Protein backbone atom coordinates (compact mmCIF):
# COMPACT_ATOMS: atom_id res chain seq x y z
CA UNK A 1 0.02 0.01 -0.11
CA UNK A 2 1.46 3.29 -1.00
CA UNK A 3 1.69 6.23 0.73
CA UNK A 4 -1.27 8.11 -0.91
CA UNK A 5 -3.47 5.06 -0.85
CA UNK A 6 -2.51 4.78 3.80
CA UNK A 7 -3.35 8.31 3.34
CA UNK A 8 -7.14 8.24 1.88
CA UNK A 9 -7.96 4.95 4.52
CA UNK A 10 -6.36 7.31 7.95
CA UNK A 11 -9.28 9.77 6.47
CA UNK A 12 -12.04 7.60 5.81
CA UNK A 13 -11.49 5.97 8.96
CA UNK A 14 -11.29 9.04 10.75
CA UNK A 15 -14.53 9.88 8.70
CA UNK A 16 -16.44 6.54 9.47
CA UNK A 17 -15.49 7.79 13.71
CA UNK A 18 -16.94 11.59 13.27
CA UNK A 19 -20.37 9.95 11.51
CA UNK A 20 -20.88 7.56 14.56
CA UNK A 21 -19.82 9.84 17.40
CA UNK A 22 -22.11 12.31 15.43
CA UNK A 23 -25.08 9.63 15.63
CA UNK A 24 -24.52 9.21 18.29
CA UNK A 25 -25.13 12.09 20.40
CA UNK A 26 -28.12 12.24 18.73
CA UNK A 27 -29.42 9.19 19.01
CA UNK A 28 -28.52 10.48 23.21
CA UNK A 29 -30.42 13.47 22.73
CA UNK A 30 -33.01 12.53 21.70
CA UNK A 31 -33.62 9.64 23.91
CA UNK A 32 -33.32 11.84 26.64
CA UNK A 33 -34.17 14.79 25.40
CA UNK A 34 -37.43 15.88 27.58
CA UNK A 35 -35.27 14.92 30.77
CA UNK A 36 -32.78 17.46 29.23
CA UNK A 37 -34.84 20.40 28.28
CA UNK A 38 -36.70 20.15 32.36
CA UNK A 39 -33.65 19.48 34.39
CA UNK A 40 -32.59 22.66 35.75
CA UNK A 41 -28.85 22.32 37.33
CA UNK A 42 -28.51 22.93 40.43
CA UNK A 43 -24.48 24.94 40.20
CA UNK A 44 -22.57 24.65 42.65
CA UNK A 45 -19.73 26.65 42.43
CA UNK A 46 -17.67 26.25 45.07
CA UNK A 47 -17.93 22.33 43.56
CA UNK A 48 -16.40 23.04 39.93
CA UNK A 49 -13.90 26.24 41.56
CA UNK A 50 -12.73 22.71 42.60
CA UNK A 51 -13.13 20.99 39.69
CA UNK A 52 -11.40 22.95 37.20
CA UNK A 53 -8.88 23.65 40.48
CA UNK A 54 -8.05 19.78 40.25
CA UNK A 55 -8.03 19.89 37.16
CA UNK A 56 -4.98 22.40 35.78
CA UNK A 57 -3.85 20.99 39.55
CA UNK A 58 -3.56 17.70 37.62
CA UNK A 59 -1.25 18.37 34.81
CA UNK A 60 1.89 20.00 36.74
CA UNK A 61 2.75 16.22 36.78
CA UNK A 62 2.52 15.41 33.65
CA UNK A 63 4.50 18.39 33.27
CA UNK A 64 7.45 17.62 36.18
CA UNK A 65 8.02 14.50 33.72
CA UNK A 66 8.07 15.86 30.23
CA UNK A 67 10.79 18.26 32.15
CA UNK A 68 12.86 15.10 33.29
CA UNK A 69 12.42 13.71 29.83
CA UNK A 70 14.18 16.88 27.97
CA UNK A 71 16.43 17.08 31.22
CA UNK A 72 17.40 12.80 30.10
CA UNK A 73 17.84 13.83 26.93
CA UNK A 74 20.80 16.29 26.99
CA UNK A 75 18.26 19.88 27.31
CA UNK A 76 19.02 22.17 29.74
CA UNK A 77 15.47 24.10 29.63
CA UNK A 78 14.86 25.82 32.71
CA UNK A 79 11.60 24.55 35.00
CA UNK A 80 9.40 27.33 34.59
CA UNK A 81 9.59 27.71 30.92
CA UNK A 82 9.20 23.57 30.32
CA UNK A 83 5.75 23.21 32.68
CA UNK A 84 4.03 27.62 30.47
CA UNK A 85 4.72 25.73 27.64
CA UNK A 86 3.07 22.38 28.60
CA UNK A 87 0.21 24.27 29.75
CA UNK A 88 0.08 26.26 26.92
CA UNK A 89 0.16 23.90 24.68
CA UNK A 90 -2.96 21.52 25.21
CA UNK A 91 -4.38 24.77 22.68
CA UNK A 92 -2.92 22.85 20.06
CA UNK A 93 -5.32 19.64 20.48
CA UNK A 94 -8.54 21.66 19.61
CA UNK A 95 -6.40 21.90 15.98
CA UNK A 96 -6.72 19.19 12.86
CA UNK A 97 -4.46 16.87 13.81
CA UNK A 98 -2.37 16.50 16.45
CA UNK A 99 0.23 18.44 14.94
CA UNK A 100 0.08 22.01 16.83
CA UNK A 101 0.14 20.30 20.24
CA UNK A 102 4.00 19.48 18.75
CA UNK A 103 4.32 22.44 17.55
CA UNK A 104 3.44 25.09 20.37
CA UNK A 105 5.49 23.08 23.36
CA UNK A 106 7.96 22.59 20.85
CA UNK A 107 8.38 25.94 19.59
CA UNK A 108 7.95 27.38 23.10
CA UNK A 109 10.34 24.92 24.51
CA UNK A 110 12.64 25.57 22.54
CA UNK A 111 16.58 28.21 21.97
CA UNK A 112 19.38 27.70 22.31
CA UNK A 113 19.60 25.13 25.30
CA UNK A 114 17.06 22.41 23.86
CA UNK A 115 16.58 21.51 20.25
CA UNK A 116 13.79 21.84 18.20
CA UNK A 117 13.89 17.98 16.93
CA UNK A 118 14.57 16.97 21.06
CA UNK A 119 11.53 18.63 22.16
CA UNK A 120 9.01 17.32 19.81
CA UNK A 121 10.54 13.54 20.38
CA UNK A 122 9.77 14.66 24.31
CA UNK A 123 6.52 15.81 23.59
CA UNK A 124 5.32 12.00 21.50
CA UNK A 125 7.06 10.50 25.60
CA UNK A 126 5.16 12.31 27.56
CA UNK A 127 1.73 12.41 26.50
CA UNK A 128 1.93 8.81 24.79
CA UNK A 129 3.57 7.51 28.75
CA UNK A 130 0.50 9.52 29.43
CA UNK A 131 -2.38 7.37 27.93
CA UNK A 132 -1.22 4.42 28.13
CA UNK A 133 -1.00 5.04 32.10
CA UNK A 134 -4.65 5.52 31.41
CA UNK A 135 -5.41 3.36 29.76
CA UNK A 136 -4.23 0.35 31.96
CA UNK A 137 -5.39 2.66 34.98
CA UNK A 138 -9.19 2.12 32.49
CA UNK A 139 -8.66 -1.35 32.52
CA UNK A 140 -8.26 -2.55 36.08
CA UNK A 141 -11.04 -0.18 37.33
CA UNK A 142 -13.45 -0.94 34.81
CA UNK A 143 -13.42 -5.03 35.63
CA UNK A 144 -13.58 -3.61 39.12
CA UNK A 145 -16.76 -1.20 39.20
CA UNK A 146 -17.76 -2.00 35.66
CA UNK A 147 -16.47 -5.37 34.80
CA UNK A 148 -20.25 -5.01 31.97
CA UNK A 149 -18.27 -3.35 29.58
CA UNK A 150 -16.16 -6.09 27.97
CA UNK A 151 -16.11 -3.67 25.10
CA UNK A 152 -14.51 -1.44 27.03
CA UNK A 153 -12.55 -3.12 28.53
CA UNK A 154 -10.81 -4.87 25.66
CA UNK A 155 -10.81 -1.55 24.35
CA UNK A 156 -8.37 -0.19 27.03
CA UNK A 157 -5.21 -2.65 26.57
CA UNK A 158 -5.51 -2.20 22.74
CA UNK A 159 -5.99 1.49 23.51
CA UNK A 160 -2.10 1.00 26.52
CA UNK A 161 -0.55 -2.13 24.16
CA UNK A 162 -0.98 1.42 21.49
CA UNK A 163 0.42 3.76 23.13
CA UNK A 164 2.33 1.85 25.80
CA UNK A 165 5.14 -0.11 23.31
CA UNK A 166 6.83 3.05 22.08
CA UNK A 167 7.50 4.64 24.72
CA UNK A 168 9.12 1.53 26.13
CA UNK A 169 13.33 2.88 25.97
CA UNK A 170 14.43 0.37 24.34
CA UNK A 171 11.23 0.81 21.54
CA UNK A 172 11.60 4.58 21.95
CA UNK A 173 15.84 4.13 20.89
CA UNK A 174 14.66 3.02 17.92
CA UNK A 175 11.97 4.33 16.48
CA UNK A 176 13.90 8.12 17.08
CA UNK A 177 17.41 6.31 15.53
CA UNK A 178 14.13 4.81 12.64
CA UNK A 179 13.11 8.27 11.86
CA UNK A 180 16.47 10.43 11.68
CA UNK A 181 15.98 12.54 14.70
CA UNK A 182 20.10 11.37 15.66
CA UNK A 183 21.43 10.60 12.85
CA UNK A 184 25.50 11.72 12.81
CA UNK A 185 24.86 12.98 16.54
CA UNK A 186 26.91 11.58 18.72
CA UNK A 187 25.95 13.62 22.54
CA UNK A 188 22.03 13.10 20.82
CA UNK A 189 22.54 9.30 21.05
CA UNK A 190 24.60 8.81 24.39
CA UNK A 191 21.20 11.19 25.44
CA UNK A 192 19.27 8.65 24.35
CA UNK A 193 20.60 5.76 26.51
CA UNK A 194 19.90 8.52 29.67
CA UNK A 195 16.80 7.13 29.03
CA UNK A 196 15.78 4.53 30.52
CA UNK A 197 13.67 1.58 32.57
CA UNK A 198 14.30 4.28 35.38
CA UNK A 199 12.70 7.76 33.79
CA UNK A 200 9.95 5.46 32.54
CA UNK A 201 9.19 3.83 36.06
CA UNK A 202 8.92 7.82 37.71
CA UNK A 203 7.58 9.19 33.81
CA UNK A 204 4.41 6.22 35.75
CA UNK A 205 4.72 7.12 39.64
CA UNK A 206 3.83 10.96 38.51
CA UNK A 207 1.06 10.25 35.45
CA UNK A 208 -0.70 8.41 38.42
CA UNK A 209 -0.86 11.79 39.93
CA UNK A 210 -2.71 13.30 37.08
CA UNK A 211 -5.36 10.87 36.35
CA UNK A 212 -5.77 10.59 40.48
CA UNK A 213 -6.48 14.41 40.30
CA UNK A 214 -8.13 14.63 36.93
CA UNK A 215 -10.27 11.80 38.10
CA UNK A 216 -11.17 14.03 41.62
CA UNK A 217 -12.14 16.41 39.21
CA UNK A 218 -14.92 14.97 37.40
CA UNK A 219 -15.90 14.05 40.96
CA UNK A 220 -16.24 17.70 42.04
CA UNK A 221 -18.04 18.98 38.21
CA UNK A 222 -21.02 15.98 39.12
CA UNK A 223 -20.65 17.08 42.87
CA UNK A 224 -21.01 20.81 41.36
CA UNK A 225 -24.32 20.45 38.62
CA UNK A 226 -26.51 18.82 41.99
CA UNK A 227 -25.89 15.09 41.92
CA UNK A 228 -24.37 14.21 45.32
CA UNK A 229 -21.71 11.63 44.48
CA UNK A 230 -21.80 9.50 47.86
CA UNK A 231 -18.03 8.97 50.10
CA UNK A 232 -15.65 10.37 48.02
CA UNK A 233 -12.70 7.51 48.74
CA UNK A 234 -14.96 5.16 48.42
CA UNK A 235 -16.08 6.55 44.16
CA UNK A 236 -13.34 7.52 43.10
CA UNK A 237 -11.81 5.38 41.67
CA UNK A 238 -14.51 4.61 39.83
CA UNK A 239 -14.09 8.24 38.34
CA UNK A 240 -10.64 8.07 37.47
CA UNK A 241 -11.67 5.15 34.88
CA UNK A 242 -14.10 7.44 33.96
CA UNK A 243 -12.04 11.02 33.23
CA UNK A 244 -8.56 8.47 31.57
CA UNK A 245 -10.97 5.83 29.07
CA UNK A 246 -12.46 8.58 27.08
CA UNK A 247 -9.83 11.63 27.45
CA UNK A 248 -7.92 8.08 26.42
CA UNK A 249 -9.85 7.02 23.36
CA UNK A 250 -10.57 11.01 22.56
CA UNK A 251 -7.28 11.40 22.10
CA UNK A 252 -6.54 8.45 19.65
CA UNK A 253 -9.23 9.30 17.79
CA UNK A 254 -7.32 12.19 16.05
CA UNK A 255 -10.55 14.53 15.63
CA UNK A 256 -10.07 17.95 17.06
CA UNK A 257 -10.22 17.77 21.18
CA UNK A 258 -11.68 14.13 21.40
CA UNK A 259 -14.66 16.22 21.19
CA UNK A 260 -18.19 13.62 21.50
CA UNK A 261 -15.73 10.76 21.42
CA UNK A 262 -14.97 11.58 25.60
CA UNK A 263 -18.17 12.41 26.01
CA UNK A 264 -19.51 9.24 24.34
CA UNK A 265 -17.05 7.11 26.41
CA UNK A 266 -17.40 9.42 29.35
CA UNK A 267 -21.91 9.63 29.04
CA UNK A 268 -21.41 5.93 28.41
CA UNK A 269 -19.65 4.94 32.48
CA UNK A 270 -21.30 7.34 34.29
CA UNK A 271 -24.71 6.13 32.71
CA UNK A 272 -24.10 2.50 34.43
CA UNK A 273 -22.15 4.84 37.53
CA UNK A 274 -25.89 6.63 38.05
CA UNK A 275 -28.37 3.10 37.33
CA UNK A 276 -26.86 2.08 40.48
CA UNK A 277 -29.89 2.91 42.53
CA UNK A 278 -27.96 4.15 45.39
CA UNK A 279 -26.84 6.96 43.32
CA UNK A 280 -31.03 7.06 41.37
CA UNK A 281 -31.37 7.86 44.29
CA UNK A 282 -28.95 11.48 44.43
CA UNK A 283 -30.13 12.81 40.94
CA UNK A 284 -31.73 15.96 41.31
CA UNK A 285 -35.72 16.19 39.90
CA UNK A 286 -36.34 12.18 38.92
CA UNK A 287 -33.26 12.87 36.04
CA UNK A 288 -33.11 9.46 34.19
CA UNK A 289 -29.52 8.29 34.53
CA UNK A 290 -28.39 8.80 30.43
CA UNK A 291 -29.33 12.45 30.58
CA UNK A 292 -27.34 13.67 33.93
CA UNK A 293 -23.83 11.28 31.95
CA UNK A 294 -24.59 13.97 29.30
CA UNK A 295 -25.60 17.34 31.94
CA UNK A 296 -22.17 16.05 33.24
CA UNK A 297 -19.93 15.17 29.72
CA UNK A 298 -21.06 18.95 28.37
CA UNK A 299 -20.26 20.40 31.61
CA UNK A 300 -16.76 18.65 31.91
CA UNK A 301 -16.32 19.71 28.54
CA UNK A 302 -16.96 22.83 29.54
CA UNK A 303 -14.85 23.54 32.37
CA UNK A 304 -12.05 22.01 30.16
CA UNK A 305 -12.32 24.53 27.96
CA UNK A 306 -11.96 26.83 30.50
CA UNK A 307 -9.52 26.24 32.29
CA UNK A 308 -7.79 25.78 29.52
CA UNK A 309 -8.13 29.04 27.79
CA UNK A 310 -7.77 30.79 31.29
CA UNK A 311 -4.40 29.38 32.55
CA UNK A 312 -2.65 29.49 29.19
CA UNK A 313 -3.67 32.87 29.39
CA UNK A 314 -2.07 33.99 31.74
CA UNK A 315 1.02 32.39 31.35
CA UNK A 316 1.42 33.59 28.14
CA UNK A 317 0.52 37.01 29.45
CA UNK A 318 3.35 35.87 32.46
CA UNK A 319 6.87 35.29 29.20
CA UNK A 320 10.35 34.01 31.03
CA UNK A 321 12.72 35.50 32.19
CA UNK A 322 15.59 36.70 29.27
CA UNK A 323 18.02 33.46 30.31
CA UNK A 324 21.92 32.63 29.23
CA UNK A 325 21.94 30.17 26.45
């Protein structure tokens, strides 16, 4: 299969996913239409602010891991430069494809101390690590709390394999060399070997903290729209799974921001959660579990978008001090 045929195939698959997502959205809104029209959410600002805060804090460990990767690969970024580029780079995921995320992060962090090619490789490494950890956590927690979701468990395992193999140090070094990013650069060849299993395990630990906070943000979002979640520690693992799998699926769908895909998976998991008799009692005004899932998914999307726009604007205005190259 030549390059043009591959591009055509990927384009067909992408648009097929888009069509399926649109059909699903229309169908779900139709099913829950009456409840959605009648529902007047009892917004709780304190919980919503907590959701925003948890969401933004959640990405800090991932940003720290990206900084660690850059240092391991022989670069010398200033910590603030890395974190600033990391948060602003999130806006790129709302553009077609994933290239803008890479371009924004690499463009903002590059300097006389950070090579562009290394910055690009490090973005892929950090992102795929985050996604593989999210998929693994999802698979484990789905098995424990949503065992009937066999298809989603298999999807989680598949996503873990797809995103996880490229970040294994051995495979990562091979991919970088095949791509020609270190051709004739002995210094970079040595730096690649400093990225080892110990570094990867550090990343898995930091990414686990990221997913924990994102699950906490989802829990706060549910409470923020007037739905009680009961015991936080008891239900938090379910919210971590319900946060991780939709995000990973949305990322690998290649649809800008995972729009629609993320909401589809999240609504399905929340529907199963709200279907529980104990949780049904917490739904305000007799709200249907499916409608409740759609409401939470929509508000969660809004929280992520507003959070990213706000923090990016702040970081953009607060520029790093010029330092020696």
